[in-house]
mmCIF file of C-alpha atoms and ligand atoms in Angstrom:
data_model
loop_
_atom_site.group_PDB
_atom_site.id
_atom_site.type_symbol
_atom_site.label_atom_id
_atom_site.label_comp_id
_atom_site.label_asym_id
_atom_site.label_seq_id
_atom_site.Cartn_x
_atom_site.Cartn_y
_atom_site.Cartn_z
ATOM 1 C CA MET A 1 -9.559 -4.539 16.299
ATOM 2 C CA ALA A 2 -6.003 -5.305 15.125
ATOM 3 C CA ARG A 3 -3.912 -7.339 17.535
ATOM 4 C CA LEU A 4 -0.175 -6.764 17.367
ATOM 5 C CA LEU A 5 2.885 -8.213 19.083
ATOM 6 C CA MET A 6 5.684 -5.887 20.148
ATOM 7 C CA CYS A 7 8.741 -6.355 22.360
ATOM 8 C CA PRO A 8 10.117 -3.542 24.544
ATOM 9 C CA PRO A 9 13.626 -2.317 23.624
ATOM 10 C CA ASP A 10 15.194 -2.983 27.060
ATOM 11 C CA PHE A 11 18.195 -4.762 25.531
ATOM 12 C CA TYR A 12 18.123 -3.154 22.094
ATOM 13 C CA GLY A 13 21.395 -2.006 20.542
ATOM 14 C CA ILE A 14 23.722 -2.490 17.605
ATOM 15 C CA GLN A 15 25.818 -5.360 18.901
ATOM 16 C CA TYR A 16 26.593 -7.114 15.607
ATOM 17 C CA GLU A 17 26.301 -6.427 11.896
ATOM 18 C CA ILE A 18 24.056 -8.690 9.829
ATOM 19 C CA ASN A 19 22.745 -6.191 7.285
ATOM 20 C CA PRO A 20 24.248 -3.153 5.520
ATOM 21 C CA TRP A 21 22.516 -0.667 7.857
ATOM 22 C CA MET A 22 24.161 -1.934 11.009
ATOM 23 C CA ASP A 23 27.436 -0.385 12.195
ATOM 24 C CA ARG A 24 28.608 -1.196 15.693
ATOM 25 C CA ARG A 25 30.719 1.971 15.829
ATOM 26 C CA ARG A 26 27.657 4.128 15.319
ATOM 27 C CA GLY A 27 25.444 2.425 17.885
ATOM 28 C CA ALA A 28 21.912 3.390 18.856
ATOM 29 C CA ASP A 29 20.943 5.910 21.532
ATOM 30 C CA GLN A 30 19.214 3.853 24.225
ATOM 31 C CA ALA A 31 17.066 6.678 25.619
ATOM 32 C CA ARG A 32 15.915 7.848 22.200
ATOM 33 C CA ALA A 33 15.200 4.287 21.136
ATOM 34 C CA ARG A 34 12.955 3.869 24.160
ATOM 35 C CA GLU A 35 11.117 7.156 23.471
ATOM 36 C CA GLN A 36 10.594 6.244 19.824
ATOM 37 C CA TRP A 37 9.316 2.777 20.661
ATOM 38 C CA ASP A 38 6.958 4.195 23.322
ATOM 39 C CA HIS A 39 5.703 6.708 20.765
ATOM 40 C CA LEU A 40 5.053 3.989 18.199
ATOM 41 C CA ARG A 41 3.168 1.911 20.729
ATOM 42 C CA ARG A 42 1.069 4.926 21.756
ATOM 43 C CA VAL A 43 0.162 5.776 18.171
ATOM 44 C CA LEU A 44 -0.819 2.175 17.501
ATOM 45 C CA THR A 45 -3.027 1.865 20.553
ATOM 46 C CA GLU A 46 -4.433 5.387 20.865
ATOM 47 C CA ASP A 47 -4.643 6.593 17.251
ATOM 48 C CA ALA A 48 -4.957 3.350 15.316
ATOM 49 C CA GLY A 49 -7.001 1.577 17.984
ATOM 50 C CA ALA A 50 -4.866 -1.579 17.888
ATOM 51 C CA ALA A 51 -4.387 -3.953 20.819
ATOM 52 C CA VAL A 52 -0.668 -4.356 21.514
ATOM 53 C CA GLU A 53 0.648 -7.413 23.329
ATOM 54 C CA LEU A 54 4.166 -7.572 24.679
ATOM 55 C CA ALA A 55 6.817 -10.262 24.553
ATOM 56 C CA THR A 56 9.447 -10.244 27.296
ATOM 57 C CA PRO A 57 12.790 -8.940 26.048
ATOM 58 C CA ARG A 58 15.933 -10.987 26.757
ATOM 59 C CA ALA A 59 19.455 -9.766 27.457
ATOM 60 C CA GLY A 60 21.773 -10.696 24.607
ATOM 61 C CA LEU A 61 18.979 -10.638 22.014
ATOM 62 C CA PRO A 62 19.016 -6.981 20.925
ATOM 63 C CA ASP A 63 16.929 -7.562 17.777
ATOM 64 C CA MET A 64 14.014 -9.118 19.650
ATOM 65 C CA VAL A 65 12.332 -5.717 19.288
ATOM 66 C CA PHE A 66 11.791 -6.608 15.629
ATOM 67 C CA THR A 67 8.858 -8.907 16.297
ATOM 68 C CA ALA A 68 7.886 -9.042 12.607
ATOM 69 C CA ASN A 69 10.619 -11.675 12.462
ATOM 70 C CA ALA A 70 9.199 -13.851 15.254
ATOM 71 C CA GLY A 71 7.041 -15.772 12.811
ATOM 72 C CA TYR A 72 4.005 -15.534 10.594
ATOM 73 C CA CYS A 73 0.543 -15.915 12.085
ATOM 74 C CA GLU A 74 -2.678 -16.743 10.293
ATOM 75 C CA GLY A 75 -5.887 -18.141 11.731
ATOM 76 C CA GLY A 76 -4.281 -18.803 15.117
ATOM 77 C CA LEU A 77 -1.399 -20.782 13.611
ATOM 78 C CA VAL A 78 2.114 -19.380 13.935
ATOM 79 C CA ILE A 79 4.845 -20.574 11.612
ATOM 80 C CA LEU A 80 7.878 -19.944 13.744
ATOM 81 C CA SER A 81 10.897 -18.268 12.194
ATOM 82 C CA ARG A 82 14.240 -19.969 11.681
ATOM 83 C CA PHE A 83 16.767 -17.195 11.567
ATOM 84 C CA ARG A 84 19.541 -17.244 9.013
ATOM 85 C CA TYR A 85 22.091 -15.696 11.361
ATOM 86 C CA SER A 86 23.108 -17.331 14.625
ATOM 87 C CA GLU A 87 23.010 -13.864 16.230
ATOM 88 C CA ARG A 88 19.210 -14.001 16.102
ATOM 89 C CA ALA A 89 18.573 -17.736 16.421
ATOM 90 C CA GLY A 90 18.286 -17.389 20.208
ATOM 91 C CA GLU A 91 15.001 -15.512 19.681
ATOM 92 C CA GLU A 92 13.229 -18.632 18.410
ATOM 93 C CA ALA A 93 12.788 -20.319 21.802
ATOM 94 C CA PRO A 94 11.396 -17.332 23.735
ATOM 95 C CA PHE A 95 9.033 -16.430 20.913
ATOM 96 C CA GLN A 96 7.871 -20.024 20.624
ATOM 97 C CA ARG A 97 7.148 -20.058 24.360
ATOM 98 C CA TRP A 98 5.240 -16.804 24.073
ATOM 99 C CA PHE A 99 3.050 -18.077 21.234
ATOM 100 C CA ARG A 100 2.271 -21.399 22.910
ATOM 101 C CA GLY A 101 1.606 -19.630 26.206
ATOM 102 C CA HIS A 102 -0.914 -17.363 24.480
ATOM 103 C CA GLY A 103 -2.955 -20.101 22.860
ATOM 104 C CA PHE A 104 -1.426 -20.190 19.390
ATOM 105 C CA GLN A 105 -0.619 -23.389 17.547
ATOM 106 C CA VAL A 106 3.026 -23.375 16.500
ATOM 107 C CA ALA A 107 4.412 -25.004 13.367
ATOM 108 C CA LEU A 108 8.155 -25.539 12.964
ATOM 109 C CA LEU A 109 9.865 -25.683 9.587
ATOM 110 C CA PRO A 110 12.530 -28.315 8.923
ATOM 111 C CA GLU A 111 15.944 -27.507 10.305
ATOM 112 C CA GLY A 112 18.277 -25.716 7.931
ATOM 113 C CA MET A 113 15.399 -24.020 6.112
ATOM 114 C CA TYR A 114 15.505 -20.337 6.842
ATOM 115 C CA PHE A 115 12.364 -18.266 7.204
ATOM 116 C CA GLU A 116 12.067 -14.895 8.905
ATOM 117 C CA GLY A 117 8.352 -14.601 9.509
ATOM 118 C CA GLU A 118 6.248 -11.642 8.581
ATOM 119 C CA GLY A 119 9.443 -9.822 7.608
ATOM 120 C CA ASP A 120 9.406 -11.960 4.466
ATOM 121 C CA LEU A 121 5.778 -13.027 4.109
ATOM 122 C CA LEU A 122 2.905 -10.626 3.561
ATOM 123 C CA PRO A 123 -0.690 -11.298 2.547
ATOM 124 C CA CYS A 124 -1.897 -9.156 -0.319
ATOM 125 C CA GLY A 125 -5.584 -9.781 -0.915
ATOM 126 C CA GLU A 126 -5.989 -13.519 -1.489
ATOM 127 C CA ALA A 127 -2.332 -13.917 -2.365
ATOM 128 C CA LEU A 128 0.642 -14.410 -0.085
ATOM 129 C CA CYS A 129 3.849 -12.711 -1.165
ATOM 130 C CA GLY A 130 7.145 -14.160 -0.005
ATOM 131 C CA GLY A 131 10.560 -12.544 -0.224
ATOM 132 C CA TYR A 132 13.720 -14.649 -0.423
ATOM 133 C CA ARG A 133 17.493 -14.624 -0.829
ATOM 134 C CA TYR A 134 19.066 -12.553 1.928
ATOM 135 C CA ARG A 135 17.153 -14.120 4.823
ATOM 136 C CA SER A 136 14.354 -16.538 3.976
ATOM 137 C CA ASP A 137 15.000 -19.462 1.618
ATOM 138 C CA ILE A 138 12.788 -19.855 -1.421
ATOM 139 C CA ARG A 139 12.266 -23.456 -0.217
ATOM 140 C CA SER A 140 10.490 -22.147 2.852
ATOM 141 C CA HIS A 141 7.713 -20.773 0.646
ATOM 142 C CA LEU A 142 6.571 -24.245 -0.377
ATOM 143 C CA ALA A 143 6.653 -25.465 3.223
ATOM 144 C CA VAL A 144 4.693 -22.405 4.348
ATOM 145 C CA SER A 145 2.120 -22.758 1.599
ATOM 146 C CA GLU A 146 1.511 -26.407 2.567
ATOM 147 C CA LEU A 147 0.911 -25.393 6.169
ATOM 148 C CA ILE A 148 -1.332 -22.453 5.387
ATOM 149 C CA GLY A 149 -3.133 -23.959 2.441
ATOM 150 C CA ARG A 150 -2.524 -21.293 -0.127
ATOM 151 C CA GLU A 151 0.119 -20.424 -2.625
ATOM 152 C CA VAL A 152 3.075 -18.170 -1.986
ATOM 153 C CA LEU A 153 4.288 -15.908 -4.778
ATOM 154 C CA SER A 154 8.067 -15.959 -4.482
ATOM 155 C CA LEU A 155 9.792 -12.633 -5.034
ATOM 156 C CA GLU A 156 13.562 -12.399 -5.158
ATOM 157 C CA LEU A 157 15.107 -9.464 -3.338
ATOM 158 C CA VAL A 158 18.076 -8.014 -5.175
ATOM 159 C CA ASP A 159 19.313 -5.078 -3.080
ATOM 160 C CA PRO A 160 20.960 -6.013 0.247
ATOM 161 C CA ARG A 161 19.632 -2.875 1.940
ATOM 162 C CA PHE A 162 16.124 -4.206 1.334
ATOM 163 C CA TYR A 163 16.842 -7.636 2.708
ATOM 164 C CA HIS A 164 13.357 -8.414 4.035
ATOM 165 C CA LEU A 165 10.191 -8.144 1.939
ATOM 166 C CA ASP A 166 8.620 -5.763 4.462
ATOM 167 C CA THR A 167 11.389 -3.220 3.799
ATOM 168 C CA CYS A 168 10.261 -2.802 0.186
ATOM 169 C CA PHE A 169 6.628 -3.935 -0.060
ATOM 170 C CA CYS A 170 3.565 -2.904 1.894
ATOM 171 C CA PRO A 171 0.082 -4.144 0.960
ATOM 172 C CA LEU A 172 -2.579 -1.553 1.811
ATOM 173 C CA ASP A 173 -5.740 -3.435 0.908
ATOM 174 C CA SER A 174 -6.637 -6.164 -1.564
ATOM 175 C CA GLY A 175 -6.078 -3.908 -4.573
ATOM 176 C CA SER A 176 -3.312 -1.550 -3.560
ATOM 177 C CA ALA A 177 0.203 -1.641 -2.198
ATOM 178 C CA VAL A 178 3.373 0.398 -1.887
ATOM 179 C CA TYR A 179 6.668 -1.011 -3.192
ATOM 180 C CA TYR A 180 10.181 0.018 -4.019
ATOM 181 C CA PRO A 181 10.850 -1.169 -7.580
ATOM 182 C CA GLY A 182 14.641 -1.175 -7.145
ATOM 183 C CA ALA A 183 14.456 -3.944 -4.560
ATOM 184 C CA PHE A 184 13.018 -6.454 -7.059
ATOM 185 C CA ASP A 185 14.168 -7.974 -10.319
ATOM 186 C CA ARG A 186 12.191 -7.568 -13.551
ATOM 187 C CA TYR A 187 10.228 -10.719 -12.939
ATOM 188 C CA GLY A 188 9.281 -9.651 -9.406
ATOM 189 C CA ARG A 189 8.175 -6.233 -10.590
ATOM 190 C CA ARG A 190 6.052 -7.876 -13.265
ATOM 191 C CA VAL A 191 4.457 -10.250 -10.758
ATOM 192 C CA LEU A 192 3.593 -7.344 -8.463
ATOM 193 C CA ARG A 193 2.181 -5.251 -11.290
ATOM 194 C CA ALA A 194 -0.022 -8.148 -12.357
ATOM 195 C CA LEU A 195 -1.179 -8.821 -8.812
ATOM 196 C CA VAL A 196 -1.819 -5.298 -7.553
ATOM 197 C CA PRO A 197 -3.947 -2.962 -9.715
ATOM 198 C CA ASP A 198 -2.954 0.149 -7.749
ATOM 199 C CA LEU A 199 0.765 -0.295 -7.136
ATOM 200 C CA ILE A 200 2.441 2.799 -5.702
ATOM 201 C CA ALA A 201 6.173 3.149 -6.341
ATOM 202 C CA ALA A 202 8.131 4.642 -3.460
ATOM 203 C CA PRO A 203 10.854 7.028 -4.541
ATOM 204 C CA ARG A 204 14.321 5.717 -3.680
ATOM 205 C CA LYS A 205 14.920 8.423 -1.091
ATOM 206 C CA GLU A 206 11.750 7.490 0.780
ATOM 207 C CA ALA A 207 12.368 3.776 0.443
ATOM 208 C CA LEU A 208 15.710 4.417 2.138
ATOM 209 C CA ARG A 209 13.766 6.075 4.940
ATOM 210 C CA PHE A 210 11.766 2.846 5.238
ATOM 211 C CA GLY A 211 8.612 4.371 3.750
ATOM 212 C CA CYS A 212 7.549 0.887 2.613
ATOM 213 C CA ASN A 213 7.979 -0.457 6.140
ATOM 214 C CA ALA A 214 4.592 0.842 7.264
ATOM 215 C CA ILE A 215 1.945 -0.639 9.523
ATOM 216 C CA VAL A 216 -1.528 -0.635 8.007
ATOM 217 C CA VAL A 217 -4.466 -0.784 10.414
ATOM 218 C CA GLY A 218 -7.683 -0.308 8.462
ATOM 219 C CA ARG A 219 -7.455 3.133 6.899
ATOM 220 C CA ARG A 220 -4.563 4.232 9.085
ATOM 221 C CA VAL A 221 -0.917 3.928 8.154
ATOM 222 C CA VAL A 222 1.889 4.306 10.668
ATOM 223 C CA MET A 223 5.343 4.964 9.248
ATOM 224 C CA ASN A 224 8.700 6.615 9.786
ATOM 225 C CA THR A 225 9.037 10.374 9.242
ATOM 226 C CA GLY A 226 10.362 12.007 6.096
ATOM 227 C CA CYS A 227 8.332 10.337 3.369
ATOM 228 C CA PRO A 228 6.276 13.263 2.004
ATOM 229 C CA SER A 229 5.439 11.871 -1.412
ATOM 230 C CA LEU A 230 4.280 8.508 -0.061
ATOM 231 C CA ARG A 231 2.300 10.358 2.534
ATOM 232 C CA ARG A 232 0.548 12.309 -0.201
ATOM 233 C CA GLU A 233 -0.157 9.177 -2.243
ATOM 234 C CA LEU A 234 -1.725 7.540 0.803
ATOM 235 C CA GLU A 235 -3.748 10.592 1.785
ATOM 236 C CA ASP A 236 -5.046 10.904 -1.777
ATOM 237 C CA ARG A 237 -6.455 7.395 -1.301
ATOM 238 C CA GLY A 238 -8.168 8.297 1.939
ATOM 239 C CA TYR A 239 -5.622 6.943 4.430
ATOM 240 C CA ALA A 240 -4.727 8.813 7.602
ATOM 241 C CA VAL A 241 -0.943 8.790 7.947
ATOM 242 C CA HIS A 242 0.767 8.855 11.341
ATOM 243 C CA GLU A 243 4.488 9.561 11.337
ATOM 244 C CA VAL A 244 6.754 8.334 14.104
ATOM 245 C CA GLU A 245 10.460 9.173 14.220
ATOM 246 C CA LEU A 246 12.267 5.824 14.262
ATOM 247 C CA SER A 247 15.862 6.858 13.558
ATOM 248 C CA GLU A 248 17.363 4.598 16.228
ATOM 249 C CA TYR A 249 15.820 1.505 14.646
ATOM 250 C CA ILE A 250 16.877 2.413 11.139
ATOM 251 C CA LYS A 251 20.424 2.033 12.460
ATOM 252 C CA ALA A 252 19.609 -1.679 12.816
ATOM 253 C CA GLY A 253 17.886 -1.851 9.426
ATOM 254 C CA GLY A 254 14.318 -1.696 10.694
ATOM 255 C CA SER A 255 11.407 0.671 11.141
ATOM 256 C CA ALA A 256 7.694 0.661 12.009
ATOM 257 C CA LYS A 257 6.542 -2.587 10.418
ATOM 258 C CA CYS A 258 9.570 -4.542 11.640
ATOM 259 C CA LEU A 259 8.694 -3.569 15.218
ATOM 260 C CA THR A 260 5.292 -5.272 15.060
ATOM 261 C CA MET A 261 3.762 -8.615 14.135
ATOM 262 C CA PHE A 262 0.096 -9.172 13.318
ATOM 263 C CA LEU A 263 -1.502 -11.820 15.534
ATOM 264 C CA ASP A 264 -4.999 -11.726 14.073
ATOM 265 C CA ARG A 265 -4.749 -12.381 10.380
ATOM 266 C CA PRO A 266 -7.713 -14.554 9.482
ATOM 267 C CA GLY A 267 -6.905 -18.010 8.112
ATOM 268 C CA LEU A 268 -8.393 -18.843 4.733
ATOM 269 C CA HIS A 269 -8.039 -22.579 5.122
ATOM 270 C CA GLN A 270 -8.372 -23.446 8.774
ATOM 271 C CA GLU A 271 -8.714 -27.161 8.009
ATOM 272 C CA THR A 272 -4.983 -27.404 7.191
ATOM 273 C CA ARG A 273 -4.217 -26.552 10.811
ATOM 274 C CA SER A 274 -4.323 -30.198 11.794
ATOM 275 C CA GLN A 275 -0.973 -30.617 10.034
ATOM 276 C CA SER A 276 0.793 -28.392 12.529
ATOM 277 C CA THR A 277 2.765 -29.628 15.488
HETATM 278 N N1 LIG B 1 18.728 -5.983 12.727
HETATM 279 C C1 LIG B 1 17.632 -6.783 12.325
HETATM 280 C C2 LIG B 1 18.094 -7.851 11.358
HETATM 281 O O1 LIG B 1 18.960 -7.563 10.573
HETATM 282 C C3 LIG B 1 16.564 -5.916 11.732
HETATM 283 C C4 LIG B 1 15.331 -6.678 11.371
HETATM 284 C C5 LIG B 1 14.319 -5.865 10.635
HETATM 285 N N2 LIG B 1 13.121 -6.580 10.479
HETATM 286 C C6 LIG B 1 12.313 -6.588 9.400
HETATM 287 N N3 LIG B 1 11.195 -7.235 9.469
HETATM 288 N N4 LIG B 1 12.640 -6.013 8.301
HETATM 289 O O2 LIG B 1 17.641 -8.965 11.356
#
């Protein structure tokens, strides 16, 4: 059973602008945001059969709902995020407390080295793919790979609207993934093509609806609405697709995947855990 971390949207809103999607004048509808988040949680627990755990939201930390950025967890070890923007740095302490309080080991990266968790680090089969430039530093990939005991393939993100790796890349299983080619440079596209035999390109329109920002639980995929061609590609491969309207979160530059963090990824090299703090 998949185990996911979410954080209720009690204090969610567009209170600052740290990516091109965010516009304080446009704001997010609080009631709709709550309904959409509740719907996502229901689909994950009832349809996808995942166990959802909840972090406690904090006033003044509106983006805490995006738990994908709390850290990256593998084999019971959490590498805590260090947020690039001060607006989100206040999330580090409450998330760290949550992880320690729930029995996880927590590793901290050196100060000044930015890393935004599962938003920028996704396992794809045996490989770990890391995004960098807008949020995470490429230097964090080496630090992460030393802690986890496997290599990180560094992929540069080149379109500011796809500022986290999980906005433009979604591994499905060890041999297949969805990506948005326009978010990567030629080298990154080549690396992904070499790594993933069945690489599905999201059309631009669907990438802009966060079609790549999907949650994969076994053969079920949970994603935002309005991505018909991706839906078809997934269904052709035997996946059941669940759509959840997440318009209020897109206003902050996030969607389904950003609202969850996996807590139960198996560790490949558990022996390296002794290095953590
Ligand atoms: N407003 C948030 C930010 O800019 C959205 C985070 C989306 N998270 C993600 N994993 N892509 O940091």
